[in-house]
Coordinates of C-alpha atoms and ligand atoms in Angstrom, one line a residue:
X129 CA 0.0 0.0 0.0
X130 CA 0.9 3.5 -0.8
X131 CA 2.1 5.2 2.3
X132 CA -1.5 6.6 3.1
X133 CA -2.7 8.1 6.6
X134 CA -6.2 7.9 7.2
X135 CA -6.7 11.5 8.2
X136 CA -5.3 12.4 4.4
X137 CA -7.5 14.5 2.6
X138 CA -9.4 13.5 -0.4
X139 CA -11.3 15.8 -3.0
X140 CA -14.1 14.0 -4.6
X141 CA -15.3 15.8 -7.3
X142 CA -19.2 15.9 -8.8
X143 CA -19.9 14.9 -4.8
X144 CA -23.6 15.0 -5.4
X145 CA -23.9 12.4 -8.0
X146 CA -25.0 8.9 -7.3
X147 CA -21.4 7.4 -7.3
X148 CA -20.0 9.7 -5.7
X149 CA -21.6 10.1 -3.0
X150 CA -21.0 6.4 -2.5
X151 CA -17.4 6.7 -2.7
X152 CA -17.8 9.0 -0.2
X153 CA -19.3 7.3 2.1
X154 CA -16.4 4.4 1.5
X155 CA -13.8 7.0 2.6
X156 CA -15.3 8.4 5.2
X157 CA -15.7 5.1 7.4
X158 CA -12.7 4.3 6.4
X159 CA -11.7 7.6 8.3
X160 CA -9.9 9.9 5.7
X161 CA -10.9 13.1 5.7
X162 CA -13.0 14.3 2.5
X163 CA -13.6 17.4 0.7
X164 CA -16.4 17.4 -2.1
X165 CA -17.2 19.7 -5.3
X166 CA -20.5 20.8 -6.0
X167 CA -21.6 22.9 -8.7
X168 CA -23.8 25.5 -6.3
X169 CA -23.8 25.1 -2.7
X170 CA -26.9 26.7 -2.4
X171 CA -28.4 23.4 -4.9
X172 CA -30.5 22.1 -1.5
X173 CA -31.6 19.1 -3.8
X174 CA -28.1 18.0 -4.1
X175 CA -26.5 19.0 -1.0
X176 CA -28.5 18.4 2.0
X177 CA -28.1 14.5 2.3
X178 CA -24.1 14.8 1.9
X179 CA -23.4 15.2 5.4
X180 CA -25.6 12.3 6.2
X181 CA -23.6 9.7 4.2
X182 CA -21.6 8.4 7.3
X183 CA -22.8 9.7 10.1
X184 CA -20.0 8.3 12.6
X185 CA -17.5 9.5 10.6
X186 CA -14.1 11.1 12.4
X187 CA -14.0 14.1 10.5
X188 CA -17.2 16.4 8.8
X189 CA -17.7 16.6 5.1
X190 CA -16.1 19.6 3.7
X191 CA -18.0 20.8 0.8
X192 CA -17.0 23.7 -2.1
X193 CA -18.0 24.6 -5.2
X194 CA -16.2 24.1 -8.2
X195 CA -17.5 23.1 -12.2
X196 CA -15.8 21.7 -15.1
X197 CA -16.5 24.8 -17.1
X198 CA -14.9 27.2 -15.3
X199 CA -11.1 26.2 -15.2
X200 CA -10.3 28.5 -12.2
X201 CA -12.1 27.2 -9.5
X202 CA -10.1 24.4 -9.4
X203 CA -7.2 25.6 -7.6
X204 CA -9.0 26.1 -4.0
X205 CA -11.1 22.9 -4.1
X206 CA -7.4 20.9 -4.4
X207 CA -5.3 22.5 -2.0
X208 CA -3.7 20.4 0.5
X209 CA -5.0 17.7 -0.7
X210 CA -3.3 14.3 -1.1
X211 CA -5.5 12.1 -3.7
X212 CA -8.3 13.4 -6.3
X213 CA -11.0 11.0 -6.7
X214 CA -12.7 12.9 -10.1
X215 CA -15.9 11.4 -10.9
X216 CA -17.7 14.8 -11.9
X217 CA -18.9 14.7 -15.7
X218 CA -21.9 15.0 -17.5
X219 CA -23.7 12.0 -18.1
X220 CA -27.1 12.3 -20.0
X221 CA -29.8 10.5 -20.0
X222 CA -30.5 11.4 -23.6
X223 CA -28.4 12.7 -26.4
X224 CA -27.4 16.7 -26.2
X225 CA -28.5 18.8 -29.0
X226 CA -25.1 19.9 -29.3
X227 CA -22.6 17.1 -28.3
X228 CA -19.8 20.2 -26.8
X229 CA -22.6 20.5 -24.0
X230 CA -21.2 16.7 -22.8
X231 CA -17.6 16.9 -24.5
X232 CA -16.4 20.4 -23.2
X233 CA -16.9 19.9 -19.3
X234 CA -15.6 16.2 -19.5
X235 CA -11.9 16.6 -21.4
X236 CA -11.7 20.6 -20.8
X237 CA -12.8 20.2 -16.9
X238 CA -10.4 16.9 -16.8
X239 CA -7.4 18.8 -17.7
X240 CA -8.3 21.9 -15.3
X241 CA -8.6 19.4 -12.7
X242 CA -5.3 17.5 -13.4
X243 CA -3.5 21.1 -13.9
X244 CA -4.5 22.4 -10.3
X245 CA -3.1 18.9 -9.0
X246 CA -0.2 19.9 -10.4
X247 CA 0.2 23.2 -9.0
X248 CA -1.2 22.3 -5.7
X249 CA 2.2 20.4 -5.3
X250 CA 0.5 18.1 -2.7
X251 CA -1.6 15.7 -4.8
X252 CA -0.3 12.8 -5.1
X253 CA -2.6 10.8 -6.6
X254 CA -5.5 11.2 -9.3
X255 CA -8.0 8.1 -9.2
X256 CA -10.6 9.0 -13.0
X257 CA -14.0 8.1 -13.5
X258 CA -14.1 6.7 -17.0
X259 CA -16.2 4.1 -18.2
X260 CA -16.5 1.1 -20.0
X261 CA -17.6 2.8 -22.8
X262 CA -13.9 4.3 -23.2
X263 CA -13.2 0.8 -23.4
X264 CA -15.7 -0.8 -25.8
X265 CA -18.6 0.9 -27.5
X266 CA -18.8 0.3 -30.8
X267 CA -17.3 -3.7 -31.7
X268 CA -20.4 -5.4 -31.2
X269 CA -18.6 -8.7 -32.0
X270 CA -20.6 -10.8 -28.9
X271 CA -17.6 -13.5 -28.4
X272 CA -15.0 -11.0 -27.5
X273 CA -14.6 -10.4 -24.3
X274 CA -13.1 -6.8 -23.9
X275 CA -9.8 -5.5 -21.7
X276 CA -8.3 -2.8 -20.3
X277 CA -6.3 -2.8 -23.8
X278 CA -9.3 -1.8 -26.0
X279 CA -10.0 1.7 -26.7
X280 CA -13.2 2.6 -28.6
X281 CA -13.7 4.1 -31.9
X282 CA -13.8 7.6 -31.2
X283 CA -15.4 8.5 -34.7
X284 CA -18.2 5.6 -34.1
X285 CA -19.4 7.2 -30.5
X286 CA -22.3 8.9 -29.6
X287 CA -21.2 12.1 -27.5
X288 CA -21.6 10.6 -24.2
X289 CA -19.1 7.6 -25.3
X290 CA -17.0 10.0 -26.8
X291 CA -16.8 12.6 -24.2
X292 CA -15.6 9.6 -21.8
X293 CA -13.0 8.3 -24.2
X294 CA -11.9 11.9 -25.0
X295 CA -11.2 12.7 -21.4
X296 CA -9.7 9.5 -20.5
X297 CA -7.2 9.5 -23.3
X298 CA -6.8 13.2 -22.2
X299 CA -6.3 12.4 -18.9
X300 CA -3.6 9.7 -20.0
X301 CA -1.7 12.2 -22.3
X302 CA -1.6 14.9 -19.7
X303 CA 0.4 12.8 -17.0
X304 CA 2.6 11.4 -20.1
X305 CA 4.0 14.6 -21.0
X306 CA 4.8 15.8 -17.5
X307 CA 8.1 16.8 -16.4
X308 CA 9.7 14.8 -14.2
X309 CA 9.4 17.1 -11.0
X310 CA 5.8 17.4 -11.6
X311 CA 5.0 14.2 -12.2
X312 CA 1.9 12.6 -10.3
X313 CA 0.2 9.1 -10.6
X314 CA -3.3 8.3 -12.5
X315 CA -5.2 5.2 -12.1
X316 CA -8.4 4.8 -14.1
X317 CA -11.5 3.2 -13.6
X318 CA -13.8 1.5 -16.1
X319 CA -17.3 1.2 -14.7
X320 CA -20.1 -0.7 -16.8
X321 CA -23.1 0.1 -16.2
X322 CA -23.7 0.9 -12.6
X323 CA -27.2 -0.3 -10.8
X324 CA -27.5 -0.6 -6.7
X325 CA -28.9 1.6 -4.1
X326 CA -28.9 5.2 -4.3
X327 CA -27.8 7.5 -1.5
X328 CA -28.5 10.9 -3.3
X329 CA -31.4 13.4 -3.7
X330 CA -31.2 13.8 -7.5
X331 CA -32.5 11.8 -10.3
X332 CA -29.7 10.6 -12.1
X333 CA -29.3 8.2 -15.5
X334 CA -28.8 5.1 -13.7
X335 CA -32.7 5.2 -12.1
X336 CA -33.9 5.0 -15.9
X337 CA -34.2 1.6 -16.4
X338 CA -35.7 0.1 -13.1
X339 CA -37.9 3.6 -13.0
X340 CA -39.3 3.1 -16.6
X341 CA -39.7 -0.7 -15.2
X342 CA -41.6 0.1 -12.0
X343 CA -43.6 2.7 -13.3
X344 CA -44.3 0.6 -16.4
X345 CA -44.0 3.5 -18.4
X346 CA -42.9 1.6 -21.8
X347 CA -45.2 -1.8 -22.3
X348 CA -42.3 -3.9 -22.9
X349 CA -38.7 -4.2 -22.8
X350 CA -36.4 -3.1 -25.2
X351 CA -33.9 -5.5 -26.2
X352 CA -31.3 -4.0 -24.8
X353 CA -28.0 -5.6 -23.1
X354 CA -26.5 -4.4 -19.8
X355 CA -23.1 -4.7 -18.2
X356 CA -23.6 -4.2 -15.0
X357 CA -22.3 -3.7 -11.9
X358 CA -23.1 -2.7 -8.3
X359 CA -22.1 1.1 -7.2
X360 CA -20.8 -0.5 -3.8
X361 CA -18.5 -2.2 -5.6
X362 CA -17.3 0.7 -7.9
X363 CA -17.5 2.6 -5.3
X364 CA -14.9 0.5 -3.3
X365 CA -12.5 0.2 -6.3
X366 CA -12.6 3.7 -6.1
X367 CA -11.5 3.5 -2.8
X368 CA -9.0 0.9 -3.7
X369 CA -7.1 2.4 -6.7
X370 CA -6.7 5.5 -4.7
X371 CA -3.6 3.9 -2.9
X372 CA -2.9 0.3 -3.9
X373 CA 1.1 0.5 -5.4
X374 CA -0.2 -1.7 -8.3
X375 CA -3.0 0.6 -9.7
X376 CA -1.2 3.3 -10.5
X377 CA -0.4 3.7 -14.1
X378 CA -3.7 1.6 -14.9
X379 CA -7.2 1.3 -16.3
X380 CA -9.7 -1.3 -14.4
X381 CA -13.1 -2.1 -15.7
X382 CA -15.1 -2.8 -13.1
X383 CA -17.5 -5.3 -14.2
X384 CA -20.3 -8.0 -12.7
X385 CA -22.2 -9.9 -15.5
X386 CA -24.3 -9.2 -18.5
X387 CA -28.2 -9.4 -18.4
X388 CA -31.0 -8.1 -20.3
X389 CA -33.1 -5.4 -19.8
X390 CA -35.8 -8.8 -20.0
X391 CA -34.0 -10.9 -17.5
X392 CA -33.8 -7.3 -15.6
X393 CA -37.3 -7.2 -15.1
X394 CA -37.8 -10.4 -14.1
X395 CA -36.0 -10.2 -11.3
X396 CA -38.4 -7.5 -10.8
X397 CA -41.4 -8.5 -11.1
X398 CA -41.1 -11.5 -9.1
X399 CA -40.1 -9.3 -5.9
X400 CA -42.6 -6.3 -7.0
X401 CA -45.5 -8.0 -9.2
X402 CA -47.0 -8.9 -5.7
X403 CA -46.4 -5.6 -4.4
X404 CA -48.6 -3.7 -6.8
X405 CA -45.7 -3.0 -9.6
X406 CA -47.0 -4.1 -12.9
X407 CA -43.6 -4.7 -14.6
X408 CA -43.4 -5.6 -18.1
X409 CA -41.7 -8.8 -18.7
X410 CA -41.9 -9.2 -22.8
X411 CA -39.7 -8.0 -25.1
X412 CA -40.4 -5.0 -27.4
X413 CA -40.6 -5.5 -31.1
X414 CA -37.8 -3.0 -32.8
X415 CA -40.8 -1.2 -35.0
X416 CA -42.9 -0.3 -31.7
X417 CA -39.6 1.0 -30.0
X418 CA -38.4 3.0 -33.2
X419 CA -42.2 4.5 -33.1
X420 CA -41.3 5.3 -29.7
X421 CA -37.9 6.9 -30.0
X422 CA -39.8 9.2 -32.7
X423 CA -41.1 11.7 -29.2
X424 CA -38.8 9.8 -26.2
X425 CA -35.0 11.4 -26.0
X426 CA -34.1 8.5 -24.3
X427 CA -35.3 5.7 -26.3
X428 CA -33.7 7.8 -29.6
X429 CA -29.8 7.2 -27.5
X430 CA -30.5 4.0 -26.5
X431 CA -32.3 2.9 -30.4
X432 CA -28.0 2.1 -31.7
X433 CA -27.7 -0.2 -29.0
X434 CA -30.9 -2.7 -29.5
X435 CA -29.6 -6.8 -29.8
X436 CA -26.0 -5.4 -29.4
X437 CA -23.8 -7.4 -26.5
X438 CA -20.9 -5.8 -25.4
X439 CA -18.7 -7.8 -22.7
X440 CA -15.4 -7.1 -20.7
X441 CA -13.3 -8.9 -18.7
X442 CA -13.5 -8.1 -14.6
X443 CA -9.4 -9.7 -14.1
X444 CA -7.7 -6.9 -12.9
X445 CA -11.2 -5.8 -10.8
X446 CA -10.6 -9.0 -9.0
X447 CA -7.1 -9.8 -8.7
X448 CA -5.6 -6.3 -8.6
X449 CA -8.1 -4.5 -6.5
X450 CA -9.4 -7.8 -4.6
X451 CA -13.2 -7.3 -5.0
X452 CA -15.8 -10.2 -6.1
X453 CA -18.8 -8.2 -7.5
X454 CA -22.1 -8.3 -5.1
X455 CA -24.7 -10.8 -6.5
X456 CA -26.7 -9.0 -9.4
X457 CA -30.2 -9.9 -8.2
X458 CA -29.3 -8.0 -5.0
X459 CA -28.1 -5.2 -6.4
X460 CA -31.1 -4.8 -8.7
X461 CA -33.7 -5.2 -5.7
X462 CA -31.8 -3.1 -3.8
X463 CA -31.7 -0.6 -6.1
X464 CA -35.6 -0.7 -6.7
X465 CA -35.8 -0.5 -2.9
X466 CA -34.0 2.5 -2.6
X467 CA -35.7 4.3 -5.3
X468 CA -39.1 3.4 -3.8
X469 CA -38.0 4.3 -0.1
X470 CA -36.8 7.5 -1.1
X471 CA -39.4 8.9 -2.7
X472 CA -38.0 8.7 -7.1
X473 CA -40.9 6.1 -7.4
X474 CA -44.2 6.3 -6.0
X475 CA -45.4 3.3 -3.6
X476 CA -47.8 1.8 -4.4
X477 CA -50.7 0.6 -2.0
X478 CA -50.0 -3.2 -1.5
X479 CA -46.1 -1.5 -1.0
X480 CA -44.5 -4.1 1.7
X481 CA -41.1 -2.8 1.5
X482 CA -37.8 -5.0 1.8
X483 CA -38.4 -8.0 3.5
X484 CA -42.1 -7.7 2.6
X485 CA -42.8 -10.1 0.4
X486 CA -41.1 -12.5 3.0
X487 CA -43.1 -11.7 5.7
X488 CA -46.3 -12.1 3.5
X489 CA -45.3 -15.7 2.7
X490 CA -44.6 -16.4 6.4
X491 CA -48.3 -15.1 7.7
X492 CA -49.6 -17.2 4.8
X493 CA -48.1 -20.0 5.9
X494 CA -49.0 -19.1 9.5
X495 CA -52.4 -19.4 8.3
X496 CA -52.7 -22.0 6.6
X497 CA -50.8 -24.6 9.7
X498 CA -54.1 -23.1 12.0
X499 CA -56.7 -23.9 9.2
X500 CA -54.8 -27.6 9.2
X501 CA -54.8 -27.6 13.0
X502 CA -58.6 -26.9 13.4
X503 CA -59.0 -29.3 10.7
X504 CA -57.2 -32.1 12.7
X505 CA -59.3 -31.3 15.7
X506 CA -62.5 -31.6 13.8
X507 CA -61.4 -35.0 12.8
X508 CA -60.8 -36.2 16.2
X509 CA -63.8 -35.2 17.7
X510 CA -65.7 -36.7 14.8
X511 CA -64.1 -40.1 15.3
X512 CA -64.3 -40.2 19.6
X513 CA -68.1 -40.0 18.5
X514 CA -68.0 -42.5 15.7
X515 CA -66.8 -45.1 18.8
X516 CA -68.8 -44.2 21.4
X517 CA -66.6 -43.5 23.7
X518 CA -68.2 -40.4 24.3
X519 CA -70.7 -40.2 27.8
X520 CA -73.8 -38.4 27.6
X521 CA -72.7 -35.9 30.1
X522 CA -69.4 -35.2 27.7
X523 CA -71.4 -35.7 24.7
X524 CA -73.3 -32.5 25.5
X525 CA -70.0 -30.3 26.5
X526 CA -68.5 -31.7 23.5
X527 CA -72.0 -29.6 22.0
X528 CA -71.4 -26.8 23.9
X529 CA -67.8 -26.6 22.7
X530 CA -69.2 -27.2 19.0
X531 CA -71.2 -24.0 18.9
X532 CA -68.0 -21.9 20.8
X533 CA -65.8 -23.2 18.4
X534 CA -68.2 -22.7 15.3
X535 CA -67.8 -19.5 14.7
X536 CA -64.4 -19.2 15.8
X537 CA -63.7 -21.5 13.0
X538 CA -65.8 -19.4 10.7
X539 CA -63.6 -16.7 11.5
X540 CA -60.5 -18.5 10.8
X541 CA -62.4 -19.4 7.2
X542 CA -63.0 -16.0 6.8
X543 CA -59.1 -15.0 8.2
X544 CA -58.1 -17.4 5.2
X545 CA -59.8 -15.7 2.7
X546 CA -59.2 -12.8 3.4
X547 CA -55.4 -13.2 3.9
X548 CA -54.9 -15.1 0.8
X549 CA -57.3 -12.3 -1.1
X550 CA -54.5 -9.8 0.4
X551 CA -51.4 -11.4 -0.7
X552 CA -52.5 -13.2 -3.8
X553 CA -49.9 -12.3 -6.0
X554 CA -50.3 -9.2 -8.1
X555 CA -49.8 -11.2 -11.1
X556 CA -52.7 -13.3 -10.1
X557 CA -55.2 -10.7 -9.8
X558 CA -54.0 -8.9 -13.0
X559 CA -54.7 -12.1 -14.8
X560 CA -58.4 -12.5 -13.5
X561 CA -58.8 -8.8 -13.3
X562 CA -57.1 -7.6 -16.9
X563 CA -57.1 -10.9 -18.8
X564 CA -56.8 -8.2 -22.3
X565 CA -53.6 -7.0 -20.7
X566 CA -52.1 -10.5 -20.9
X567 CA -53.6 -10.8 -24.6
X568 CA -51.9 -7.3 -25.4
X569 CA -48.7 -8.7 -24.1
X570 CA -49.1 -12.1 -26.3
X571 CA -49.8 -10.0 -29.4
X572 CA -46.1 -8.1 -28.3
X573 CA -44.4 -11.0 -28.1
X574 CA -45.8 -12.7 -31.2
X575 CA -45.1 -9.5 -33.5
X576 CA -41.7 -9.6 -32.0
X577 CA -41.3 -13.4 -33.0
Ligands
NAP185 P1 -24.5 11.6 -11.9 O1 -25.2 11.1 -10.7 O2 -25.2 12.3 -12.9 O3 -23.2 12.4 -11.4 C1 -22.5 13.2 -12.2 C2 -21.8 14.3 -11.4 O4 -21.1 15.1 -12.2 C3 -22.8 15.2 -10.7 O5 -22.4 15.4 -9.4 C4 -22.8 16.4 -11.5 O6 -23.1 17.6 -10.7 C5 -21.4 16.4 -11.9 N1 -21.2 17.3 -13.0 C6 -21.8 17.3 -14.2 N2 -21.4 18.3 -15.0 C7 -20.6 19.1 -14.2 C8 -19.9 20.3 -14.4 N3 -19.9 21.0 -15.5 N4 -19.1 20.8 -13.4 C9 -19.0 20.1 -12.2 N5 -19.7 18.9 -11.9 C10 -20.4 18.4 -13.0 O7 -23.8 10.3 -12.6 P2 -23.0 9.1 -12.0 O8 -23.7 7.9 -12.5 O9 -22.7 9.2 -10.6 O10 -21.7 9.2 -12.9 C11 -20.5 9.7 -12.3 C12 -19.4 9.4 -13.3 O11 -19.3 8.0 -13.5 C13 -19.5 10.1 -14.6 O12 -18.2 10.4 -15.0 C14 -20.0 9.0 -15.5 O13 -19.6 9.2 -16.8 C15 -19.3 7.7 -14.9 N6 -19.9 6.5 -15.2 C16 -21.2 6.2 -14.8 C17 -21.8 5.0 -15.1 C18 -23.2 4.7 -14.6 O14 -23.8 3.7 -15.1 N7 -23.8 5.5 -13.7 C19 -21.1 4.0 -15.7 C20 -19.8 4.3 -16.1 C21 -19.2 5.5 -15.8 P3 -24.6 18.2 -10.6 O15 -25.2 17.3 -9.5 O16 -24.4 19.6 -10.2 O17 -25.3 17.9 -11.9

C-alpha cells in the first residue's frame, strides 16, 4: 500500500452524483478526511443529504463549489489535498442537442482538474472516473470479451461515449507529457453500467431503467443488453485504486455480469408484481420502440444499442483491487428499494417494502398450519363419536364446545380468505382482473417473433 494516513485529505469531485456520494461514504468510514465539489452550494436538492452519508464518521464533510466549465475554480477545491478522486462529468440521460454540452466539461474540466493537481504540489494521486464505454462501445462482436487494452472508436461514439474516451485519453496524455518534478500518478476506472442503491437526492441516469420498469412506463422491454455492476462495488474500487502500489499507471473495468433489460425485469417482477408494480416482462418489437424513439430522448440514445452485447473482462477488478462483485439480483432489488424508499418512485398501496414479500409468505403459511390444526381437531372429535366413547354428560359439553368453536372457526375461514385475497400475487389478480392485458402482451411478443 501506498504510504496513506487515514486522516489524508481526499477531493471528490461531482460529490452530489450517485457514485459519488458512495465513494464518499467508503472514505469516510474508512476515516480519511474528504472534501467534495458541487456545482452550487446553495443546490438544497443536491447537498442536504451529503453530510448524512456516514454519520459516525471522524472528520465532517467539507463541501466547495467548483464546475468543469470554469477552469479556475479548481485551484482552491485541491489545496492540501493528497488524492483526487474525479468522478464529476456529464452523463445524460438522452443525447445533447449539441454534443460540446457533454464533451467540453468532461476533457476541458479533466485537464483543469489535473492542472491544479499539479500546481497544488500536494496531490499525489489522481483516481478517473471513466467508463466502460472508453473501453468498448462500438465492436459489437458478442464473443470478445473486452480489456483494459481496447480503446473505442472515437469516430463511431455517440457524445456521451465519446466525451468519456476523449477525457480518459486526455487524462492519460496529460500525465505522459509531465516533467519529471511534476510528475503525479493516474489510475483509471472503467465502470459498466452501474445499478445498486442510491444515496442521493437527485434523479440521475442510472434510475432509468428500473424507473421506466416500475412505473411501467414503456409496455415492454427493449432488447437491450447491460453490463452491470453494483455502485458498492465501484465505489470500493474507487477507494482501492486510490492507494494500492499496483493501480497506478492503470485502467480497471469494473464489471459484474451481463443481463438483459428482460431478465432485468424479471427479477423484478417476481419481488414487485405482488407488491402492486405491474412490470413488463416481454420484449419489445424493434418497430414499436423506433415508433417510440420518434417523441422519447431516451429511447432515440439508447435505439443504436438494440440486440448489441458488449462484454469485458472483470481480471484486474478481482485480482488487482481484490473485489468479487455483489450478487446481481441483489443489487437490482436493492436498487428498486431504494428508489421506492426514497421517494424517485411512487409506492404503491400493496407496497411491503424490503423483507415484505417475506413476511407475507410467512403469515400465509402461518395461516394455513391453524386452518390444518382446526382441521385435525374436527377430525378427532368426529371419530371419539363415531366409537362411542363419548358419555352423555361429555357428549353435551363436546355440544357446547361445537357451537363456541363454530364461529371461531368461521372466522378462521373468513381469516383465510381474506389473507390469501391480500397477498395473492399481483400477477394473479391482474390475470383474472385484466385478462386483455395478458392478450396485449401475447400480441407483443408474437409481433416480436
Ligand atoms: P451523476 O449522478 O449524474 O453524477 C454526475 C456528477 O457530475 C454530478 O455530481 C454532477 O453535478 C457532476 N457534473 C456534471 N457536470 C458538471 C460540471 N460541468 N461541473 C461540475 N460537476 C459536474 O452520474 P453518475 O452515475 O454518478 O456518474 C458519475 C461518473 O461515472 C461520470 O463520470 C460517468 O460518466 C461515470 N460512469 C457512470 C456510469 C453509470 O452507469 N452510472 C457508468 C460508467 C461511468 P450536478 O449534480 O451539479 O449535476
Amino acid at each position: 500500500m501506498a504510504a496513506a494516513s487515514e486522516d489524508s485529505l481526499v477531493l471528490v469531485t461531482g460529490a452530489s452524483g450517485y457514485i459519488a456520494t458512495h465513494v464518499i461514504k467508503q472514505l469516510q468510514e474508512a476515516g480519511y478526511k474528504v472534501r467534495g465539489t458541487v456545482r452550487s452550494l446553495s443546490d438544497e436538492a443536491k447537498v442536504k443529504h451529503l453530510n448524512d452519508l456516514c454519520p459516525d464518521a471522524t472528520y465532517k464533510l467539507e463541501l466547495v463549489e467548483a464546475d468543469l466549465t470554469k477552469p479556475d475554480s479548481w485551484e482552491a477545491a485541491v489545496k492540501g489535498v493528497s488524492y483526487v478522486i474525479h468522478v464529476a462529468s456529464p452523463f445524460p440521460a438522452s443525447a445533447p442537442k449539441d454534443e460540446n454540452e457533454v464533451i467540453q466539461p468532461a476533457v476541458e474540466g479533466t485537464q483543469s482538474v489535473l492542472k491544479a493537481c499539479i500546481a497544488s504540489k500536494s496531490v499525489k494521486r489522481v483516481v478517473l472516473t471513466s467508463s466502460c464505454v472508453a473501453v468498448n462501445w462500438s465492436n459489437t462482436n458478442t464473443d470478445k470479451v473486452h480489456t483494459e487494452e481496447d480503446w473505442s472508436d472515437v469516430e463511431s461514439l455517440d457524445a456521451y461515449a465519446k466525451s468519456k474516451t476523449l477525457a480518459e485519453k486526455a487524462a492519460w496524455d496529460f500525465i505522459k507529457e509531465l516533467p519529471d518534478e511534476d510528475k503525479i500518478e493516474l489510475a483509471v476506472i472503467n465502470p459498466a453500467y452501474v445499478m445498486g442503491p442510491v444515496l442521493h437526492g437527485s434523479q440521475c441516469t442510472s434510475m432509468e431503467i428500473i424507473k421506466r420498469l416500475l412505473e411501467r412506463s414503456m409496455p415492454a422491454c427493449p432488447k437491450l443488453n447491460f453490463a452491470i455492476v453494483d455502485v458498492r462495488d465501484v465505489a470500493t474500487a474507487h477507494v482501492k485504486a486510490m492507494t494500492l502500489p499496483e493501480a497506478a499507471g492503470n485502467r480497471h473495468l469494473v464489471v459484474n455480469t451481463n443481463m438483459w433489460m428482460k431478465e432485468i425485469a424479471q427479477q423484478l417482477a417476481k419481488e414487485f408484481k405482488p407488491q402492486g408494480y405491474n412490470v413488463p416482462t416481454v420484449n419489445c418489437p424493434y418497430f414499436a420502440l423506433w415508433m417510440s424513439s420518434l417523441f422519447d430522448k431516451t429511447i432515440k440514445m439508447i435505439l443504436p444499442q438494440v440486440n448489441k452485447v458488449h462484454k469485458f473482462e472483470n481480471k484486474r477488478m478481482k485480482e488487482v483491487l481484490g473485489i468479487e462483485p455483489l450478487d446481481a439480483k441483489d443489487t437490482i432489488i436493492e436498487m428498486a428499494y431504494s428508489l421506492i424508499e426514497s421517494g424517485f418512485i411512487k409506492k404503491t398501496k400493496k407496497y411491503k417494502g424490503p423483507g415484505g414479500i417475506e413476511e407475507t409468505k410467512a403469515e400465509e403459511d402461518k395461516t394455513e398450519e391453524k386452518a390444518d390444526e382446526k382441521k385435525e381437531e374436527g377430525k378427532e372429535d368426529e371419530k371419539a363419536k363415531e366409537n362411542g366413547n363419548v358419555k352423555e354428560d361429555a357428549a353435551a359439553e363436546d355440544k357446547k364446545e361445537d357451537k363456541t368453536e363454530e364461529p371461531a372457526k368461521t372466522e378462521t375461514q373468513a381469516e383465510v380468505e381474506q389473507k390469501t385475497e391480500e397477498t395473492k400475487p399481483e400477477e394473479t389478480k391482474a390475470e383474472e382482473a385484466k385478462p386483455e392485458e395478458k392478450a396485449e402482451e401475447a400480441t407483443a411478443e408474437k409481433t416480436e417473433n
